[in-house]
Amino acid sequence: MTRSLPVAVCQCGPIRRDETRAEVVARLVAMLERAAAGGARLALFPEMALTTFFPRWDLEDDAEIAGYYETEMPSAETRPLFDAARRLKIGFALGYCEAVIEEGRARRFNSMVLVGDDGAVIGLYRKMHVPGSETPEPGVTVHLERKYFEPGNLGFPVFEFQGVRIGMLICNDRRWPEAYRMLRLAGAEMVLIGYNTPLLLTETPRLAHLRMFHNHLPMQAGAYQNTMWVAAAAKAGLEEGQALIGGSCIIAPSGEIVAQVASLEDEVIVHHADLDMNAECARAGFDLARYRRPSEYALIAAEPAAAGRE
Ligand code: CDV
């Protein structure tokens, strides 16, 4: 019998700075309902799906900054999404800003939680590759994730969802081949990716026409080279004056995009992911156990000083 997982990608249109959690959560619940009606058993929302992408601003108001983070998951405000999951019998993955007290201090992570169709948390991922800077830099698009988040400290975990091994990545992570390989080596069969990507970067005008290509290229390569399914959900459209790339999609282990959105708004796409394809594609040259040469890859895991030529 074929193993499959019907998965939904729920792209979010712009989220306003003054949009309340209740308003955003209502939008997410509406998409979850569409995903379930389309037969999906798992739905994916973008990175930072509960708020506007505030790292585009150098904010000074501590109260405003704190307001973008969740101190518990679920909270009273996000619980309707968890209740909807239980009611609709569908799991979901949600990107959000996490504030925790850990190791005796306040810490902030760019996180994604995986939730089962019973509304219970299955697992958590914290973004590893935190891009941008701590303060604005001249000539560079303001992207201050490094002011607002520290790098993830949970590794690249893989979780079991209804018998399927699921990994998660967040935005810039999707551009790093090591991230996919780590998940594949941990047994992932499907990777869920949420992202917020500016359509234009001031610093690279010559590459402007390649933004969507550079969005899909690493995800298709990640899927193909690791023979895994990749589902990717964007925040899209003109958000607080900044155009965010869309292009949310579902990619087969062959590297092919098998479903893609057609808008920059809230939109749901569903695809029945055939999990037998993973092994079939692996037979075309990606038998990792047989052909990989880990003893020759030491530089990949070396710190920059040892690697020498970064
Ligand atoms: N949210 C992100 O991680 N965005 C990055 C930006 C900095 C380009 C990305 O790789 O899409």
Short mmCIF file of C-alpha atoms and ligand atoms in Angstrom, two decimals:
data_model
loop_
_atom_site.label_atom_id
_atom_site.label_comp_id
_atom_site.label_asym_id
_atom_site.label_seq_id
_atom_site.Cartn_x
_atom_site.Cartn_y
_atom_site.Cartn_z
CA MET A 1 0.00 0.00 0.00
CA THR A 2 1.26 3.49 -0.88
CA ARG A 3 2.35 5.65 2.04
CA SER A 4 1.23 9.24 1.62
CA LEU A 5 0.67 12.43 3.58
CA PRO A 6 -1.76 15.03 2.25
CA VAL A 7 -0.08 18.29 3.19
CA ALA A 8 -1.32 21.88 2.91
CA VAL A 9 0.80 24.99 2.53
CA CYS A 10 -1.01 28.04 3.91
CA GLN A 11 0.57 31.19 2.54
CA CYS A 12 -0.20 34.38 4.48
CA GLY A 13 -0.78 37.70 2.80
CA PRO A 14 0.57 40.79 4.55
CA ILE A 15 0.02 41.19 8.30
CA ARG A 16 -0.39 44.79 9.48
CA ARG A 17 1.66 46.21 12.35
CA ASP A 18 -1.56 46.96 14.24
CA GLU A 19 -3.31 43.68 13.41
CA THR A 20 -4.33 41.95 16.64
CA ARG A 21 -3.49 38.34 17.46
CA ALA A 22 -7.22 37.57 17.41
CA GLU A 23 -7.49 38.91 13.85
CA VAL A 24 -4.45 36.98 12.64
CA VAL A 25 -5.48 33.76 14.38
CA ALA A 26 -8.93 34.04 12.75
CA ARG A 27 -7.21 34.22 9.34
CA LEU A 28 -5.11 31.15 10.19
CA VAL A 29 -8.17 29.21 11.39
CA ALA A 30 -9.96 30.05 8.13
CA MET A 31 -6.99 28.65 6.19
CA LEU A 32 -6.83 25.57 8.41
CA GLU A 33 -10.49 24.94 7.57
CA ARG A 34 -9.70 25.22 3.84
CA ALA A 35 -6.74 22.86 4.27
CA ALA A 36 -8.88 20.28 6.06
CA ALA A 37 -11.65 20.62 3.47
CA GLY A 38 -9.02 19.93 0.81
CA GLY A 39 -8.17 16.65 2.52
CA ALA A 40 -4.91 17.71 4.18
CA ARG A 41 -3.79 16.02 7.39
CA LEU A 42 -1.01 18.54 8.06
CA ALA A 43 -0.94 22.29 7.36
CA LEU A 44 2.05 24.61 7.29
CA PHE A 45 2.04 28.32 8.13
CA PRO A 46 4.94 30.74 7.48
CA GLU A 47 7.75 32.03 9.66
CA MET A 48 6.46 34.65 12.12
CA ALA A 49 2.89 33.86 11.12
CA LEU A 50 1.30 35.70 14.04
CA THR A 51 2.79 39.15 13.47
CA THR A 52 4.16 41.52 10.90
CA PHE A 53 7.83 40.98 10.03
CA PHE A 54 9.07 43.55 12.58
CA PRO A 55 12.86 42.94 12.08
CA ARG A 56 12.53 45.37 9.15
CA TRP A 57 12.52 48.10 11.82
CA ASP A 58 15.06 49.25 14.41
CA LEU A 59 12.49 49.44 17.19
CA GLU A 60 13.19 51.12 20.52
CA ASP A 61 9.90 50.71 22.36
CA ASP A 62 10.45 47.65 24.60
CA ALA A 63 6.72 47.20 25.11
CA GLU A 64 6.10 47.07 21.36
CA ILE A 65 9.01 44.63 20.90
CA ALA A 66 7.78 42.35 23.69
CA GLY A 67 4.34 42.37 22.08
CA TYR A 68 5.64 40.48 19.05
CA TYR A 69 6.71 37.43 21.11
CA GLU A 70 4.74 34.54 22.59
CA THR A 71 5.59 33.56 26.14
CA GLU A 72 3.48 30.40 25.98
CA MET A 73 2.19 28.18 23.20
CA PRO A 74 -0.73 27.90 23.12
CA SER A 75 -1.81 31.08 24.86
CA ALA A 76 -5.35 32.33 25.32
CA GLU A 77 -4.95 34.18 22.00
CA THR A 78 -3.52 31.30 19.97
CA ARG A 79 -5.67 28.56 21.51
CA PRO A 80 -8.43 28.88 18.85
CA LEU A 81 -5.95 27.50 16.29
CA PHE A 82 -5.19 24.50 18.51
CA ASP A 83 -8.92 23.97 19.12
CA ALA A 84 -9.55 24.13 15.37
CA ALA A 85 -6.86 21.51 14.77
CA ARG A 86 -8.61 19.15 17.19
CA ARG A 87 -12.06 19.90 15.71
CA LEU A 88 -10.88 19.46 12.10
CA LYS A 89 -8.52 16.54 12.84
CA ILE A 90 -5.56 18.23 11.20
CA GLY A 91 -2.05 18.93 12.48
CA PHE A 92 -0.14 22.13 11.77
CA ALA A 93 3.25 23.80 11.96
CA LEU A 94 3.34 27.47 12.94
CA GLY A 95 6.22 29.92 12.87
CA TYR A 96 6.24 32.41 15.73
CA CYS A 97 8.51 34.55 17.92
CA GLU A 98 9.31 32.76 21.16
CA ALA A 99 10.28 34.43 24.45
CA VAL A 100 11.43 32.08 27.22
CA ILE A 101 13.32 32.07 30.46
CA GLU A 102 16.07 29.50 29.95
CA GLU A 103 19.34 28.98 31.80
CA GLY A 104 18.18 31.68 34.18
CA ARG A 105 17.84 34.44 31.59
CA ALA A 106 15.35 35.86 29.13
CA ARG A 107 15.94 34.48 25.65
CA ARG A 108 14.28 35.07 22.29
CA PHE A 109 14.13 32.66 19.39
CA ASN A 110 12.58 32.58 15.93
CA SER A 111 10.70 29.30 16.30
CA MET A 112 8.30 26.85 14.70
CA VAL A 113 6.04 24.48 16.60
CA LEU A 114 4.62 21.22 15.25
CA VAL A 115 1.18 20.35 16.58
CA GLY A 116 -0.77 17.10 16.24
CA ASP A 117 -4.36 16.66 15.11
CA ASP A 118 -5.31 16.37 18.79
CA GLY A 119 -4.08 19.93 19.37
CA ALA A 120 -1.07 18.75 21.42
CA VAL A 121 2.44 20.06 20.81
CA ILE A 122 4.69 17.45 19.16
CA GLY A 123 7.92 19.40 18.88
CA LEU A 124 9.75 22.68 18.53
CA TYR A 125 12.45 23.98 16.19
CA ARG A 126 14.46 27.18 16.69
CA LYS A 127 15.92 28.88 13.60
CA MET A 128 19.63 28.13 13.27
CA HIS A 129 20.76 30.56 10.57
CA VAL A 130 19.77 33.99 11.84
CA PRO A 131 20.52 36.48 9.04
CA GLY A 132 20.91 40.24 8.92
CA SER A 133 22.57 42.39 11.57
CA GLU A 134 22.20 43.76 15.11
CA THR A 135 22.03 47.37 13.94
CA PRO A 136 21.30 48.96 10.56
CA GLU A 137 24.21 48.89 8.14
CA PRO A 138 24.74 51.48 5.38
CA GLY A 139 23.62 50.45 1.90
CA VAL A 140 22.02 47.26 3.16
CA THR A 141 18.31 46.49 3.47
CA VAL A 142 17.41 46.81 7.15
CA HIS A 143 17.01 43.26 8.43
CA LEU A 144 17.66 43.14 12.16
CA GLU A 145 16.93 39.56 13.05
CA ARG A 146 20.22 39.44 14.96
CA LYS A 147 18.97 42.21 17.22
CA TYR A 148 15.78 40.35 18.05
CA PHE A 149 16.77 36.66 18.11
CA GLU A 150 19.62 34.43 19.13
CA PRO A 151 20.51 31.38 17.02
CA GLY A 152 18.62 28.18 17.73
CA ASN A 153 19.93 25.75 20.32
CA LEU A 154 17.84 22.66 19.61
CA GLY A 155 19.79 21.24 16.68
CA PHE A 156 17.87 19.92 13.69
CA PRO A 157 15.27 17.69 15.33
CA VAL A 158 13.02 15.29 13.47
CA PHE A 159 9.58 14.44 14.82
CA GLU A 160 7.12 11.70 14.07
CA PHE A 161 3.78 12.92 12.73
CA GLN A 162 1.25 10.15 11.98
CA GLY A 163 4.09 7.79 11.13
CA VAL A 164 5.91 10.33 8.95
CA ARG A 165 9.27 11.79 10.01
CA ILE A 166 9.08 15.59 9.82
CA GLY A 167 11.80 18.23 10.08
CA MET A 168 11.39 22.00 10.17
CA LEU A 169 13.47 24.91 8.86
CA ILE A 170 12.89 28.64 9.03
CA CYS A 171 13.51 31.03 6.16
CA ASN A 172 17.25 31.66 5.77
CA ASP A 173 17.88 28.05 6.87
CA ARG A 174 16.50 26.99 3.49
CA ARG A 175 19.51 28.44 1.69
CA TRP A 176 22.02 26.22 3.58
CA PRO A 177 22.61 22.70 2.21
CA GLU A 178 23.83 21.48 5.59
CA ALA A 179 20.39 22.05 7.09
CA TYR A 180 18.67 19.63 4.70
CA ARG A 181 21.47 17.08 5.02
CA MET A 182 21.29 17.17 8.83
CA LEU A 183 17.56 16.51 8.66
CA ARG A 184 17.94 13.76 6.07
CA LEU A 185 20.62 12.04 8.15
CA ALA A 186 18.23 12.17 11.11
CA GLY A 187 15.68 10.35 8.97
CA ALA A 188 13.40 13.19 7.84
CA GLU A 189 11.00 12.33 5.03
CA MET A 190 9.44 15.78 4.76
CA VAL A 191 10.77 19.23 5.62
CA LEU A 192 8.43 22.10 6.48
CA ILE A 193 9.81 25.59 5.78
CA GLY A 194 8.29 28.93 6.68
CA TYR A 195 9.72 32.18 5.34
CA ASN A 196 9.55 36.00 5.09
CA THR A 197 11.76 37.14 2.23
CA PRO A 198 11.97 40.70 0.90
CA LEU A 199 11.42 40.89 -2.85
CA LEU A 200 14.22 43.44 -3.20
CA LEU A 201 17.56 43.76 -1.45
CA THR A 202 19.27 47.16 -1.72
CA GLU A 203 22.71 45.56 -1.61
CA THR A 204 22.32 43.28 -4.63
CA PRO A 205 20.55 45.16 -7.49
CA ARG A 206 22.21 42.95 -10.10
CA LEU A 207 20.53 39.89 -8.64
CA ALA A 208 17.06 41.44 -8.36
CA HIS A 209 15.59 39.45 -11.27
CA LEU A 210 16.74 36.20 -9.63
CA ARG A 211 14.89 36.53 -6.32
CA MET A 212 12.26 33.88 -7.05
CA PHE A 213 14.85 31.62 -8.68
CA HIS A 214 17.01 31.92 -5.56
CA ASN A 215 13.95 31.17 -3.46
CA HIS A 216 13.12 27.92 -5.20
CA LEU A 217 16.61 26.79 -6.24
CA PRO A 218 17.93 25.75 -2.80
CA MET A 219 14.65 24.16 -1.77
CA GLN A 220 14.45 22.11 -4.97
CA ALA A 221 18.10 21.14 -4.58
CA GLY A 222 17.53 20.28 -0.91
CA ALA A 223 14.59 18.05 -1.84
CA TYR A 224 16.42 16.39 -4.75
CA GLN A 225 19.81 15.85 -3.11
CA ASN A 226 18.25 14.46 0.04
CA THR A 227 15.28 12.75 -1.59
CA MET A 228 12.78 14.35 0.77
CA TRP A 229 9.51 16.24 0.36
CA VAL A 230 9.76 19.97 0.99
CA ALA A 231 6.74 22.13 1.78
CA ALA A 232 7.33 25.89 1.96
CA ALA A 233 4.97 28.63 3.15
CA ALA A 234 5.72 32.31 2.58
CA LYS A 235 4.46 35.53 4.05
CA ALA A 236 3.71 37.42 0.84
CA GLY A 237 2.68 40.76 -0.59
CA LEU A 238 3.12 44.38 0.39
CA GLU A 239 3.53 44.30 4.16
CA GLU A 240 3.97 47.68 5.84
CA GLY A 241 5.59 49.11 2.71
CA GLN A 242 7.94 46.17 2.12
CA ALA A 243 7.22 43.72 -0.72
CA LEU A 244 7.59 40.12 0.45
CA ILE A 245 8.18 37.38 -2.08
CA GLY A 246 5.54 34.68 -2.28
CA GLY A 247 6.13 31.52 -4.27
CA SER A 248 4.92 29.11 -1.59
CA CYS A 249 5.14 25.60 -2.95
CA ILE A 250 5.39 21.87 -2.43
CA ILE A 251 8.42 20.07 -3.87
CA ALA A 252 8.76 16.33 -4.51
CA PRO A 253 11.90 14.30 -3.70
CA SER A 254 12.62 14.49 -7.43
CA GLY A 255 13.18 18.24 -7.03
CA GLU A 256 10.04 19.08 -8.99
CA ILE A 257 7.61 21.74 -7.78
CA VAL A 258 4.32 19.84 -7.76
CA ALA A 259 2.10 22.63 -6.38
CA GLN A 260 2.54 26.38 -6.16
CA VAL A 261 0.42 29.35 -5.10
CA ALA A 262 -0.85 31.84 -7.66
CA SER A 263 -1.23 34.92 -5.46
CA LEU A 264 0.42 37.11 -2.85
CA GLU A 265 -2.51 36.69 -0.46
CA ASP A 266 -3.82 34.17 2.04
CA GLU A 267 -3.92 31.04 -0.10
CA VAL A 268 -3.99 27.31 0.56
CA ILE A 269 -2.53 24.62 -1.69
CA VAL A 270 -2.79 20.90 -0.99
CA HIS A 271 -0.81 17.99 -2.37
CA HIS A 272 -0.90 14.30 -1.51
CA ALA A 273 2.77 13.63 -0.90
CA ASP A 274 3.68 10.10 -2.01
CA LEU A 275 6.26 9.00 0.55
CA ASP A 276 7.32 6.01 -1.53
CA MET A 277 8.92 8.51 -3.89
CA ASN A 278 11.65 9.18 -1.32
CA ALA A 279 13.16 5.73 -1.67
CA GLU A 280 12.50 5.62 -5.40
CA CYS A 281 14.41 8.89 -5.94
CA ALA A 282 17.18 7.74 -3.59
CA ARG A 283 17.74 4.76 -5.87
CA ALA A 284 18.77 7.22 -8.62
CA GLY A 285 22.20 7.86 -7.12
CA PHE A 286 21.41 9.04 -3.61
CA ASP A 287 21.97 5.91 -1.59
CA LEU A 288 23.66 7.90 1.19
CA ALA A 289 24.79 4.91 3.22
CA ARG A 290 26.52 3.45 0.19
CA TYR A 291 28.04 6.44 -1.58
CA ARG A 292 28.51 9.29 0.91
CA ARG A 293 32.13 9.98 2.04
CA PRO A 294 31.81 11.51 5.52
CA SER A 295 35.50 10.92 6.30
CA GLU A 296 36.30 13.39 3.50
CA TYR A 297 33.89 16.08 4.68
CA ALA A 298 35.60 17.18 7.90
CA LEU A 299 35.93 20.81 6.73
CA ILE A 300 32.16 21.15 6.60
CA ALA A 301 31.89 20.72 10.34
CA ALA A 302 35.06 22.65 11.21
CA GLU A 303 34.90 26.08 12.84
CA PRO A 304 35.91 28.94 10.45
CA ALA A 305 39.48 29.19 11.76
CA ALA A 306 40.14 25.54 11.02
CA ALA A 307 38.44 25.74 7.65
CA GLY A 308 40.80 28.61 6.84
CA ARG A 309 39.43 29.99 3.60
CA GLU A 310 36.02 31.47 4.49
N1 CDV B 1 13.56 35.89 7.26
C1 CDV B 1 14.71 35.61 6.62
O1 CDV B 1 15.51 34.79 7.08
N2 CDV B 1 14.95 36.22 5.45
C2 CDV B 1 16.18 36.10 4.72
C3 CDV B 1 16.52 37.47 4.22
C4 CDV B 1 17.57 38.11 5.06
C5 CDV B 1 16.93 37.56 2.82
C6 CDV B 1 16.09 35.06 3.61
O2 CDV B 1 17.05 34.31 3.44
O3 CDV B 1 15.09 35.01 2.91
#
